[in-house]
Amino acid sequence: MDEEELVELAKSKLRNSYAPYSGFRVAALAIAPGGKIYHGNNVENASYGLSMCAERVAIFKAVSEGERIIDTVVVVSDGGMPYPCGACLQVMAEFGVRRVIVAGPGSREIYELRDLLPRPFSPANLPHQPEL
Ligand SMILES: [Zn+2]
């Protein structure tokens, strides 16, 4: 699938967004190196702080299905450009995301994760190295 097809696929999932408070619907795809695609949507909560971004839902679904590397994340919204938040960028770094495609109404931008988050916290910062 090319970038346009990925964006269209993600947009087809916007209807699953649960955003009754902000009205800002977001859908995401986490694409594993083998090409398998995991979908996610933002899920809001009446206690606002418990809301979860679409990107992390998609990545966590992939990881909980056994993936450990994510190649590409696609984030789309029909309410504006859904640039990933800092928490999502850090989670992307954890799982080796290379490319981030962001699309809003009428525009699409493609980034390397290292350009969006040039200095992520990493396992190298920990006093004890984890077995990943
Ligand atoms: Zn986020």
PDB file of N, CA and C in Angstrom, residues 3-107:
ATOM      1  N   GLU A   3       1.365   5.554   0.450  1.00  0.00           N
ATOM      2  CA  GLU A   3       0.960   6.452   1.528  1.00  0.00           C
ATOM      3  C   GLU A   3      -0.502   6.895   1.396  1.00  0.00           C
ATOM      4  N   GLU A   4      -0.918   7.169   0.173  1.00  0.00           N
ATOM      5  CA  GLU A   4      -2.299   7.606  -0.041  1.00  0.00           C
ATOM      6  C   GLU A   4      -3.293   6.522   0.373  1.00  0.00           C
ATOM      7  N   GLU A   5      -2.992   5.282   0.007  1.00  0.00           N
ATOM      8  CA  GLU A   5      -3.886   4.177   0.375  1.00  0.00           C
ATOM      9  C   GLU A   5      -3.915   3.963   1.888  1.00  0.00           C
ATOM     10  N   LEU A   6      -2.759   4.123   2.523  1.00  0.00           N
ATOM     11  CA  LEU A   6      -2.714   3.979   3.980  1.00  0.00           C
ATOM     12  C   LEU A   6      -3.543   5.073   4.652  1.00  0.00           C
ATOM     13  N   VAL A   7      -3.425   6.287   4.169  1.00  0.00           N
ATOM     14  CA  VAL A   7      -4.204   7.394   4.736  1.00  0.00           C
ATOM     15  C   VAL A   7      -5.700   7.129   4.539  1.00  0.00           C
ATOM     16  N   GLU A   8      -6.074   6.671   3.368  1.00  0.00           N
ATOM     17  CA  GLU A   8      -7.495   6.382   3.121  1.00  0.00           C
ATOM     18  C   GLU A   8      -8.002   5.261   4.020  1.00  0.00           C
ATOM     19  N   LEU A   9      -7.173   4.235   4.211  1.00  0.00           N
ATOM     20  CA  LEU A   9      -7.564   3.145   5.117  1.00  0.00           C
ATOM     21  C   LEU A   9      -7.764   3.687   6.529  1.00  0.00           C
ATOM     22  N   ALA A  10      -6.830   4.500   6.994  1.00  0.00           N
ATOM     23  CA  ALA A  10      -6.961   5.060   8.338  1.00  0.00           C
ATOM     24  C   ALA A  10      -8.211   5.930   8.442  1.00  0.00           C
ATOM     25  N   LYS A  11      -8.469   6.745   7.431  1.00  0.00           N
ATOM     26  CA  LYS A  11      -9.659   7.602   7.474  1.00  0.00           C
ATOM     27  C   LYS A  11     -10.947   6.785   7.543  1.00  0.00           C
ATOM     28  N   SER A  12     -10.922   5.601   6.946  1.00  0.00           N
ATOM     29  CA  SER A  12     -12.126   4.747   6.980  1.00  0.00           C
ATOM     30  C   SER A  12     -12.422   4.262   8.400  1.00  0.00           C
ATOM     31  N   LYS A  13     -11.454   4.405   9.296  1.00  0.00           N
ATOM     32  CA  LYS A  13     -11.630   3.974  10.691  1.00  0.00           C
ATOM     33  C   LYS A  13     -12.023   5.117  11.620  1.00  0.00           C
ATOM     34  N   LEU A  14     -12.124   6.341  11.103  1.00  0.00           N
ATOM     35  CA  LEU A  14     -12.460   7.478  11.968  1.00  0.00           C
ATOM     36  C   LEU A  14     -13.796   7.290  12.683  1.00  0.00           C
ATOM     37  N   ARG A  15     -14.702   6.560  12.071  1.00  0.00           N
ATOM     38  CA  ARG A  15     -16.019   6.375  12.678  1.00  0.00           C
ATOM     39  C   ARG A  15     -15.933   5.636  14.015  1.00  0.00           C
ATOM     40  N   ASN A  16     -14.825   4.931  14.261  1.00  0.00           N
ATOM     41  CA  ASN A  16     -14.671   4.182  15.516  1.00  0.00           C
ATOM     42  C   ASN A  16     -14.123   5.038  16.655  1.00  0.00           C
ATOM     43  N   SER A  17     -13.772   6.278  16.353  1.00  0.00           N
ATOM     44  CA  SER A  17     -13.254   7.156  17.395  1.00  0.00           C
ATOM     45  C   SER A  17     -14.313   7.364  18.473  1.00  0.00           C
ATOM     46  N   TYR A  18     -13.846   7.410  19.732  1.00  0.00           N
ATOM     47  CA  TYR A  18     -14.744   7.732  20.842  1.00  0.00           C
ATOM     48  C   TYR A  18     -14.293   9.074  21.394  1.00  0.00           C
ATOM     49  N   ALA A  19     -14.861  10.140  20.858  1.00  0.00           N
ATOM     50  CA  ALA A  19     -14.427  11.493  21.204  1.00  0.00           C
ATOM     51  C   ALA A  19     -15.624  12.394  21.498  1.00  0.00           C
ATOM     52  N   PRO A  20     -16.481  12.002  22.468  1.00  0.00           N
ATOM     53  CA  PRO A  20     -17.671  12.809  22.730  1.00  0.00           C
ATOM     54  C   PRO A  20     -17.357  14.137  23.410  1.00  0.00           C
ATOM     55  N   TYR A  21     -16.163  14.303  23.981  1.00  0.00           N
ATOM     56  CA  TYR A  21     -15.837  15.518  24.730  1.00  0.00           C
ATOM     57  C   TYR A  21     -15.144  16.547  23.852  1.00  0.00           C
ATOM     58  N   SER A  22     -14.127  16.104  23.095  1.00  0.00           N
ATOM     59  CA  SER A  22     -13.404  17.062  22.247  1.00  0.00           C
ATOM     60  C   SER A  22     -14.016  17.164  20.858  1.00  0.00           C
ATOM     61  N   GLY A  23     -14.646  16.102  20.403  1.00  0.00           N
ATOM     62  CA  GLY A  23     -15.133  16.078  19.032  1.00  0.00           C
ATOM     63  C   GLY A  23     -14.006  15.910  18.016  1.00  0.00           C
ATOM     64  N   PHE A  24     -12.797  15.708  18.489  1.00  0.00           N
ATOM     65  CA  PHE A  24     -11.622  15.577  17.619  1.00  0.00           C
ATOM     66  C   PHE A  24     -11.376  14.093  17.369  1.00  0.00           C
ATOM     67  N   ARG A  25     -11.877  13.637  16.232  1.00  0.00           N
ATOM     68  CA  ARG A  25     -11.780  12.210  15.913  1.00  0.00           C
ATOM     69  C   ARG A  25     -10.413  11.907  15.300  1.00  0.00           C
ATOM     70  N   VAL A  26      -9.762  10.868  15.825  1.00  0.00           N
ATOM     71  CA  VAL A  26      -8.449  10.482  15.333  1.00  0.00           C
ATOM     72  C   VAL A  26      -8.437   8.969  15.120  1.00  0.00           C
ATOM     73  N   ALA A  27      -7.809   8.557  14.041  1.00  0.00           N
ATOM     74  CA  ALA A  27      -7.587   7.134  13.770  1.00  0.00           C
ATOM     75  C   ALA A  27      -6.108   6.948  13.456  1.00  0.00           C
ATOM     76  N   ALA A  28      -5.602   5.774  13.779  1.00  0.00           N
ATOM     77  CA  ALA A  28      -4.180   5.499  13.541  1.00  0.00           C
ATOM     78  C   ALA A  28      -4.001   4.072  13.049  1.00  0.00           C
ATOM     79  N   LEU A  29      -2.913   3.877  12.339  1.00  0.00           N
ATOM     80  CA  LEU A  29      -2.474   2.544  11.947  1.00  0.00           C
ATOM     81  C   LEU A  29      -1.069   2.358  12.478  1.00  0.00           C
ATOM     82  N   ALA A  30      -0.790   1.177  13.010  1.00  0.00           N
ATOM     83  CA  ALA A  30       0.577   0.775  13.344  1.00  0.00           C
ATOM     84  C   ALA A  30       0.902  -0.371  12.393  1.00  0.00           C
ATOM     85  N   ILE A  31       1.950  -0.187  11.598  1.00  0.00           N
ATOM     86  CA  ILE A  31       2.261  -1.154  10.546  1.00  0.00           C
ATOM     87  C   ILE A  31       3.576  -1.845  10.881  1.00  0.00           C
ATOM     88  N   ALA A  32       3.506  -3.150  11.050  1.00  0.00           N
ATOM     89  CA  ALA A  32       4.686  -3.938  11.392  1.00  0.00           C
ATOM     90  C   ALA A  32       5.562  -4.103  10.150  1.00  0.00           C
ATOM     91  N   PRO A  33       6.852  -4.436  10.353  1.00  0.00           N
ATOM     92  CA  PRO A  33       7.749  -4.591   9.198  1.00  0.00           C
ATOM     93  C   PRO A  33       7.244  -5.604   8.167  1.00  0.00           C
ATOM     94  N   GLY A  34       6.525  -6.620   8.617  1.00  0.00           N
ATOM     95  CA  GLY A  34       5.985  -7.610   7.704  1.00  0.00           C
ATOM     96  C   GLY A  34       4.755  -7.151   6.948  1.00  0.00           C
ATOM     97  N   GLY A  35       4.248  -5.968   7.286  1.00  0.00           N
ATOM     98  CA  GLY A  35       3.107  -5.411   6.581  1.00  0.00           C
ATOM     99  C   GLY A  35       1.779  -5.544   7.307  1.00  0.00           C
ATOM    100  N   LYS A  36       1.766  -6.268   8.420  1.00  0.00           N
ATOM    101  CA  LYS A  36       0.508  -6.412   9.150  1.00  0.00           C
ATOM    102  C   LYS A  36       0.109  -5.062   9.739  1.00  0.00           C
ATOM    103  N   ILE A  37      -1.182  -4.753   9.649  1.00  0.00           N
ATOM    104  CA  ILE A  37      -1.699  -3.443  10.054  1.00  0.00           C
ATOM    105  C   ILE A  37      -2.614  -3.589  11.266  1.00  0.00           C
ATOM    106  N   TYR A  38      -2.363  -2.739  12.257  1.00  0.00           N
ATOM    107  CA  TYR A  38      -3.194  -2.694  13.463  1.00  0.00           C
ATOM    108  C   TYR A  38      -3.835  -1.317  13.526  1.00  0.00           C
ATOM    109  N   HIS A  39      -5.139  -1.286  13.796  1.00  0.00           N
ATOM    110  CA  HIS A  39      -5.881  -0.025  13.842  1.00  0.00           C
ATOM    111  C   HIS A  39      -6.030   0.466  15.272  1.00  0.00           C
ATOM    112  N   GLY A  40      -6.134   1.757  15.426  1.00  0.00           N
ATOM    113  CA  GLY A  40      -6.442   2.341  16.724  1.00  0.00           C
ATOM    114  C   GLY A  40      -7.212   3.632  16.552  1.00  0.00           C
ATOM    115  N   ASN A  41      -7.924   3.996  17.602  1.00  0.00           N
ATOM    116  CA  ASN A  41      -8.648   5.278  17.622  1.00  0.00           C
ATOM    117  C   ASN A  41      -8.442   5.939  18.974  1.00  0.00           C
ATOM    118  N   ASN A  42      -8.616   7.251  19.014  1.00  0.00           N
ATOM    119  CA  ASN A  42      -8.600   7.896  20.316  1.00  0.00           C
ATOM    120  C   ASN A  42      -9.833   7.460  21.096  1.00  0.00           C
ATOM    121  N   VAL A  43      -9.636   7.276  22.389  1.00  0.00           N
ATOM    122  CA  VAL A  43     -10.711   6.847  23.286  1.00  0.00           C
ATOM    123  C   VAL A  43     -10.721   7.812  24.459  1.00  0.00           C
ATOM    124  N   GLU A  44     -11.726   8.682  24.501  1.00  0.00           N
ATOM    125  CA  GLU A  44     -11.799   9.679  25.564  1.00  0.00           C
ATOM    126  C   GLU A  44     -12.578   9.131  26.758  1.00  0.00           C
ATOM    127  N   ASN A  45     -12.497   9.912  27.857  1.00  0.00           N
ATOM    128  CA  ASN A  45     -13.155   9.503  29.091  1.00  0.00           C
ATOM    129  C   ASN A  45     -13.691  10.756  29.782  1.00  0.00           C
ATOM    130  N   ALA A  46     -14.780  10.610  30.522  1.00  0.00           N
ATOM    131  CA  ALA A  46     -15.338  11.755  31.255  1.00  0.00           C
ATOM    132  C   ALA A  46     -14.303  12.334  32.213  1.00  0.00           C
ATOM    133  N   SER A  47     -13.420  11.485  32.723  1.00  0.00           N
ATOM    134  CA  SER A  47     -12.270  11.947  33.506  1.00  0.00           C
ATOM    135  C   SER A  47     -11.156  12.173  32.486  1.00  0.00           C
ATOM    136  N   TYR A  48     -11.051  13.371  31.961  1.00  0.00           N
ATOM    137  CA  TYR A  48     -10.262  13.637  30.749  1.00  0.00           C
ATOM    138  C   TYR A  48      -8.878  12.998  30.727  1.00  0.00           C
ATOM    139  N   GLY A  49      -8.210  12.987  31.884  1.00  0.00           N
ATOM    140  CA  GLY A  49      -6.838  12.488  31.922  1.00  0.00           C
ATOM    141  C   GLY A  49      -6.711  11.024  31.568  1.00  0.00           C
ATOM    142  N   LEU A  50      -7.797  10.298  31.584  1.00  0.00           N
ATOM    143  CA  LEU A  50      -7.745   8.867  31.255  1.00  0.00           C
ATOM    144  C   LEU A  50      -7.895   8.610  29.770  1.00  0.00           C
ATOM    145  N   SER A  51      -8.076   9.631  28.998  1.00  0.00           N
ATOM    146  CA  SER A  51      -8.220   9.461  27.549  1.00  0.00           C
ATOM    147  C   SER A  51      -6.931   8.920  26.955  1.00  0.00           C
ATOM    148  N   MET A  52      -7.054   8.226  25.827  1.00  0.00           N
ATOM    149  CA  MET A  52      -5.890   7.615  25.186  1.00  0.00           C
ATOM    150  C   MET A  52      -5.852   7.983  23.708  1.00  0.00           C
ATOM    151  N   CYS A  53      -4.650   8.288  23.236  1.00  0.00           N
ATOM    152  CA  CYS A  53      -4.455   8.671  21.841  1.00  0.00           C
ATOM    153  C   CYS A  53      -4.587   7.463  20.912  1.00  0.00           C
ATOM    154  N   ALA A  54      -5.004   7.724  19.703  1.00  0.00           N
ATOM    155  CA  ALA A  54      -5.179   6.668  18.702  1.00  0.00           C
ATOM    156  C   ALA A  54      -3.868   5.945  18.389  1.00  0.00           C
ATOM    157  N   GLU A  55      -2.767   6.702  18.340  1.00  0.00           N
ATOM    158  CA  GLU A  55      -1.483   6.086  17.993  1.00  0.00           C
ATOM    159  C   GLU A  55      -1.094   5.029  19.012  1.00  0.00           C
ATOM    160  N   ARG A  56      -1.246   5.379  20.300  1.00  0.00           N
ATOM    161  CA  ARG A  56      -0.865   4.412  21.331  1.00  0.00           C
ATOM    162  C   ARG A  56      -1.805   3.216  21.347  1.00  0.00           C
ATOM    163  N   VAL A  57      -3.084   3.427  21.091  1.00  0.00           N
ATOM    164  CA  VAL A  57      -4.000   2.282  21.007  1.00  0.00           C
ATOM    165  C   VAL A  57      -3.530   1.326  19.907  1.00  0.00           C
ATOM    166  N   ALA A  58      -3.192   1.874  18.745  1.00  0.00           N
ATOM    167  CA  ALA A  58      -2.755   1.025  17.622  1.00  0.00           C
ATOM    168  C   ALA A  58      -1.449   0.304  17.959  1.00  0.00           C
ATOM    169  N   ILE A  59      -0.491   1.021  18.540  1.00  0.00           N
ATOM    170  CA  ILE A  59       0.797   0.406  18.874  1.00  0.00           C
ATOM    171  C   ILE A  59       0.610  -0.650  19.959  1.00  0.00           C
ATOM    172  N   PHE A  60      -0.187  -0.351  20.967  1.00  0.00           N
ATOM    173  CA  PHE A  60      -0.384  -1.322  22.046  1.00  0.00           C
ATOM    174  C   PHE A  60      -1.118  -2.556  21.543  1.00  0.00           C
ATOM    175  N   LYS A  61      -2.036  -2.375  20.622  1.00  0.00           N
ATOM    176  CA  LYS A  61      -2.687  -3.550  20.028  1.00  0.00           C
ATOM    177  C   LYS A  61      -1.641  -4.416  19.325  1.00  0.00           C
ATOM    178  N   ALA A  62      -0.751  -3.786  18.559  1.00  0.00           N
ATOM    179  CA  ALA A  62       0.278  -4.536  17.834  1.00  0.00           C
ATOM    180  C   ALA A  62       1.198  -5.283  18.795  1.00  0.00           C
ATOM    181  N   VAL A  63       1.630  -4.579  19.834  1.00  0.00           N
ATOM    182  CA  VAL A  63       2.554  -5.199  20.794  1.00  0.00           C
ATOM    183  C   VAL A  63       1.852  -6.333  21.543  1.00  0.00           C
ATOM    184  N   SER A  64       0.599  -6.133  21.885  1.00  0.00           N
ATOM    185  CA  SER A  64      -0.121  -7.194  22.610  1.00  0.00           C
ATOM    186  C   SER A  64      -0.423  -8.384  21.726  1.00  0.00           C
ATOM    187  N   GLU A  65      -0.256  -8.227  20.428  1.00  0.00           N
ATOM    188  CA  GLU A  65      -0.393  -9.358  19.501  1.00  0.00           C
ATOM    189  C   GLU A  65       0.969  -9.969  19.176  1.00  0.00           C
ATOM    190  N   GLY A  66       2.013  -9.484  19.838  1.00  0.00           N
ATOM    191  CA  GLY A  66       3.320 -10.107  19.681  1.00  0.00           C
ATOM    192  C   GLY A  66       4.342  -9.313  18.891  1.00  0.00           C
ATOM    193  N   GLU A  67       3.934  -8.197  18.289  1.00  0.00           N
ATOM    194  CA  GLU A  67       4.891  -7.380  17.533  1.00  0.00           C
ATOM    195  C   GLU A  67       5.842  -6.685  18.507  1.00  0.00           C
ATOM    196  N   ARG A  68       7.078  -6.514  18.097  1.00  0.00           N
ATOM    197  CA  ARG A  68       8.033  -5.773  18.919  1.00  0.00           C
ATOM    198  C   ARG A  68       8.666  -4.619  18.151  1.00  0.00           C
ATOM    199  N   ILE A  69       8.506  -4.614  16.849  1.00  0.00           N
ATOM    200  CA  ILE A  69       8.988  -3.531  16.009  1.00  0.00           C
ATOM    201  C   ILE A  69       7.810  -3.033  15.170  1.00  0.00           C
ATOM    202  N   ILE A  70       7.655  -1.718  15.132  1.00  0.00           N
ATOM    203  CA  ILE A  70       6.654  -1.079  14.270  1.00  0.00           C
ATOM    204  C   ILE A  70       7.418  -0.216  13.280  1.00  0.00           C
ATOM    205  N   ASP A  71       7.138  -0.379  12.013  1.00  0.00           N
ATOM    206  CA  ASP A  71       7.859   0.387  10.995  1.00  0.00           C
ATOM    207  C   ASP A  71       7.258   1.772  10.792  1.00  0.00           C
ATOM    208  N   THR A  72       5.937   1.805  10.612  1.00  0.00           N
ATOM    209  CA  THR A  72       5.256   3.048  10.224  1.00  0.00           C
ATOM    210  C   THR A  72       4.016   3.240  11.084  1.00  0.00           C
ATOM    211  N   VAL A  73       3.779   4.494  11.461  1.00  0.00           N
ATOM    212  CA  VAL A  73       2.524   4.869  12.117  1.00  0.00           C
ATOM    213  C   VAL A  73       1.845   5.910  11.231  1.00  0.00           C
ATOM    214  N   VAL A  74       0.562   5.703  10.998  1.00  0.00           N
ATOM    215  CA  VAL A  74      -0.259   6.644  10.236  1.00  0.00           C
ATOM    216  C   VAL A  74      -1.274   7.245  11.205  1.00  0.00           C
ATOM    217  N   VAL A  75      -1.376   8.559  11.229  1.00  0.00           N
ATOM    218  CA  VAL A  75      -2.325   9.241  12.119  1.00  0.00           C
ATOM    219  C   VAL A  75      -3.171  10.186  11.284  1.00  0.00           C
ATOM    220  N   VAL A  76      -4.483  10.051  11.377  1.00  0.00           N
ATOM    221  CA  VAL A  76      -5.367  10.903  10.578  1.00  0.00           C
ATOM    222  C   VAL A  76      -6.484  11.484  11.435  1.00  0.00           C
ATOM    223  N   SER A  77      -6.998  12.620  11.002  1.00  0.00           N
ATOM    224  CA  SER A  77      -8.160  13.227  11.636  1.00  0.00           C
ATOM    225  C   SER A  77      -8.934  14.008  10.598  1.00  0.00           C
ATOM    226  N   ASP A  78     -10.209  14.173  10.858  1.00  0.00           N
ATOM    227  CA  ASP A  78     -11.020  15.039   9.993  1.00  0.00           C
ATOM    228  C   ASP A  78     -11.257  16.388  10.661  1.00  0.00           C
ATOM    229  N   GLY A  79     -10.528  16.628  11.783  1.00  0.00           N
ATOM    230  CA  GLY A  79     -10.726  17.878  12.504  1.00  0.00           C
ATOM    231  C   GLY A  79      -9.523  18.797  12.497  1.00  0.00           C
ATOM    232  N   GLY A  80      -8.430  18.375  11.876  1.00  0.00           N
ATOM    233  CA  GLY A  80      -7.196  19.169  11.859  1.00  0.00           C
ATOM    234  C   GLY A  80      -6.025  18.226  11.728  1.00  0.00           C
ATOM    235  N   MET A  81      -4.805  18.779  11.707  1.00  0.00           N
ATOM    236  CA  MET A  81      -3.623  17.924  11.604  1.00  0.00           C
ATOM    237  C   MET A  81      -3.338  17.281  12.964  1.00  0.00           C
ATOM    238  N   PRO A  82      -3.380  15.969  13.032  1.00  0.00           N
ATOM    239  CA  PRO A  82      -3.210  15.293  14.327  1.00  0.00           C
ATOM    240  C   PRO A  82      -1.751  14.941  14.612  1.00  0.00           C
ATOM    241  N   TYR A  83      -0.926  15.970  14.785  1.00  0.00           N
ATOM    242  CA  TYR A  83       0.477  15.696  15.106  1.00  0.00           C
ATOM    243  C   TYR A  83       0.553  14.905  16.416  1.00  0.00           C
ATOM    244  N   PRO A  84       1.367  13.871  16.453  1.00  0.00           N
ATOM    245  CA  PRO A  84       1.442  13.050  17.671  1.00  0.00           C
ATOM    246  C   PRO A  84       1.945  13.849  18.868  1.00  0.00           C
ATOM    247  N   CYS A  85       1.411  13.539  20.045  1.00  0.00           N
ATOM    248  CA  CYS A  85       1.861  14.186  21.274  1.00  0.00           C
ATOM    249  C   CYS A  85       3.195  13.583  21.706  1.00  0.00           C
ATOM    250  N   GLY A  86       3.829  14.194  22.693  1.00  0.00           N
ATOM    251  CA  GLY A  86       5.122  13.714  23.165  1.00  0.00           C
ATOM    252  C   GLY A  86       5.075  12.300  23.701  1.00  0.00           C
ATOM    253  N   ALA A  87       4.009  11.952  24.410  1.00  0.00           N
ATOM    254  CA  ALA A  87       3.901  10.591  24.949  1.00  0.00           C
ATOM    255  C   ALA A  87       3.860   9.567  23.820  1.00  0.00           C
ATOM    256  N   CYS A  88       3.116   9.854  22.791  1.00  0.00           N
ATOM    257  CA  CYS A  88       3.029   8.921  21.658  1.00  0.00           C
ATOM    258  C   CYS A  88       4.376   8.819  20.945  1.00  0.00           C
ATOM    259  N   LEU A  89       5.087   9.930  20.812  1.00  0.00           N
ATOM    260  CA  LEU A  89       6.397   9.880  20.157  1.00  0.00           C
ATOM    261  C   LEU A  89       7.358   9.008  20.959  1.00  0.00           C
ATOM    262  N   GLN A  90       7.297   9.105  22.288  1.00  0.00           N
ATOM    263  CA  GLN A  90       8.173   8.277  23.124  1.00  0.00           C
ATOM    264  C   GLN A  90       7.830   6.798  22.969  1.00  0.00           C
ATOM    265  N   VAL A  91       6.533   6.487  22.907  1.00  0.00           N
ATOM    266  CA  VAL A  91       6.128   5.087  22.702  1.00  0.00           C
ATOM    267  C   VAL A  91       6.559   4.611  21.312  1.00  0.00           C
ATOM    268  N   MET A  92       6.480   5.463  20.322  1.00  0.00           N
ATOM    269  CA  MET A  92       6.960   5.099  18.983  1.00  0.00           C
ATOM    270  C   MET A  92       8.455   4.782  19.023  1.00  0.00           C
ATOM    271  N   ALA A  93       9.209   5.576  19.772  1.00  0.00           N
ATOM    272  CA  ALA A  93      10.654   5.335  19.867  1.00  0.00           C
ATOM    273  C   ALA A  93      10.944   3.982  20.501  1.00  0.00           C
ATOM    274  N   GLU A  94      10.156   3.618  21.496  1.00  0.00           N
ATOM    275  CA  GLU A  94      10.354   2.332  22.183  1.00  0.00           C
ATOM    276  C   GLU A  94      10.280   1.171  21.201  1.00  0.00           C
ATOM    277  N   PHE A  95       9.412   1.283  20.204  1.00  0.00           N
ATOM    278  CA  PHE A  95       9.188   0.165  19.289  1.00  0.00           C
ATOM    279  C   PHE A  95       9.758   0.415  17.898  1.00  0.00           C
ATOM    280  N   GLY A  96      10.715   1.321  17.827  1.00  0.00           N
ATOM    281  CA  GLY A  96      11.510   1.458  16.610  1.00  0.00           C
ATOM    282  C   GLY A  96      10.810   2.048  15.409  1.00  0.00           C
ATOM    283  N   VAL A  97       9.753   2.808  15.650  1.00  0.00           N
ATOM    284  CA  VAL A  97       9.041   3.407  14.513  1.00  0.00           C
ATOM    285  C   VAL A  97      10.018   4.250  13.689  1.00  0.00           C
ATOM    286  N   ARG A  98       9.961   4.071  12.405  1.00  0.00           N
ATOM    287  CA  ARG A  98      10.836   4.789  11.479  1.00  0.00           C
ATOM    288  C   ARG A  98      10.111   5.983  10.865  1.00  0.00           C
ATOM    289  N   ARG A  99       8.910   5.734  10.378  1.00  0.00           N
ATOM    290  CA  ARG A  99       8.193   6.730   9.580  1.00  0.00           C
ATOM    291  C   ARG A  99       6.848   7.054  10.210  1.00  0.00           C
ATOM    292  N   VAL A 100       6.478   8.338  10.170  1.00  0.00           N
ATOM    293  CA  VAL A 100       5.191   8.790  10.702  1.00  0.00           C
ATOM    294  C   VAL A 100       4.482   9.588   9.611  1.00  0.00           C
ATOM    295  N   ILE A 101       3.304   9.131   9.249  1.00  0.00           N
ATOM    296  CA  ILE A 101       2.494   9.814   8.241  1.00  0.00           C
ATOM    297  C   ILE A 101       1.338  10.485   8.980  1.00  0.00           C
ATOM    298  N   VAL A 102       1.207  11.797   8.809  1.00  0.00           N
ATOM    299  CA  VAL A 102       0.164  12.574   9.486  1.00  0.00           C
ATOM    300  C   VAL A 102      -0.721  13.186   8.416  1.00  0.00           C
ATOM    301  N   ALA A 103      -2.030  13.020   8.567  1.00  0.00           N
ATOM    302  CA  ALA A 103      -2.938  13.566   7.559  1.00  0.00           C
ATOM    303  C   ALA A 103      -4.167  14.182   8.212  1.00  0.00           C
ATOM    304  N   GLY A 104      -4.466  15.387   7.780  1.00  0.00           N
ATOM    305  CA  GLY A 104      -5.681  16.075   8.200  1.00  0.00           C
ATOM    306  C   GLY A 104      -6.544  16.291   6.976  1.00  0.00           C
ATOM    307  N   PRO A 105      -7.563  17.135   7.115  1.00  0.00           N
ATOM    308  CA  PRO A 105      -8.413  17.403   5.950  1.00  0.00           C
ATOM    309  C   PRO A 105      -7.601  18.082   4.846  1.00  0.00           C
ATOM    310  N   GLY A 106      -7.396  17.415   3.769  1.00  0.00           N
ATOM    311  CA  GLY A 106      -6.774  18.036   2.603  1.00  0.00           C
ATOM    312  C   GLY A 106      -5.263  18.123   2.600  1.00  0.00           C
ATOM    313  N   SER A 107      -4.576  17.568   3.593  1.00  0.00           N
ATOM    314  CA  SER A 107      -3.118  17.621   3.554  1.00  0.00           C
ATOM    315  C   SER A 107      -2.515  16.391   4.212  1.00  0.00           C
TER     316      SER A 107
END
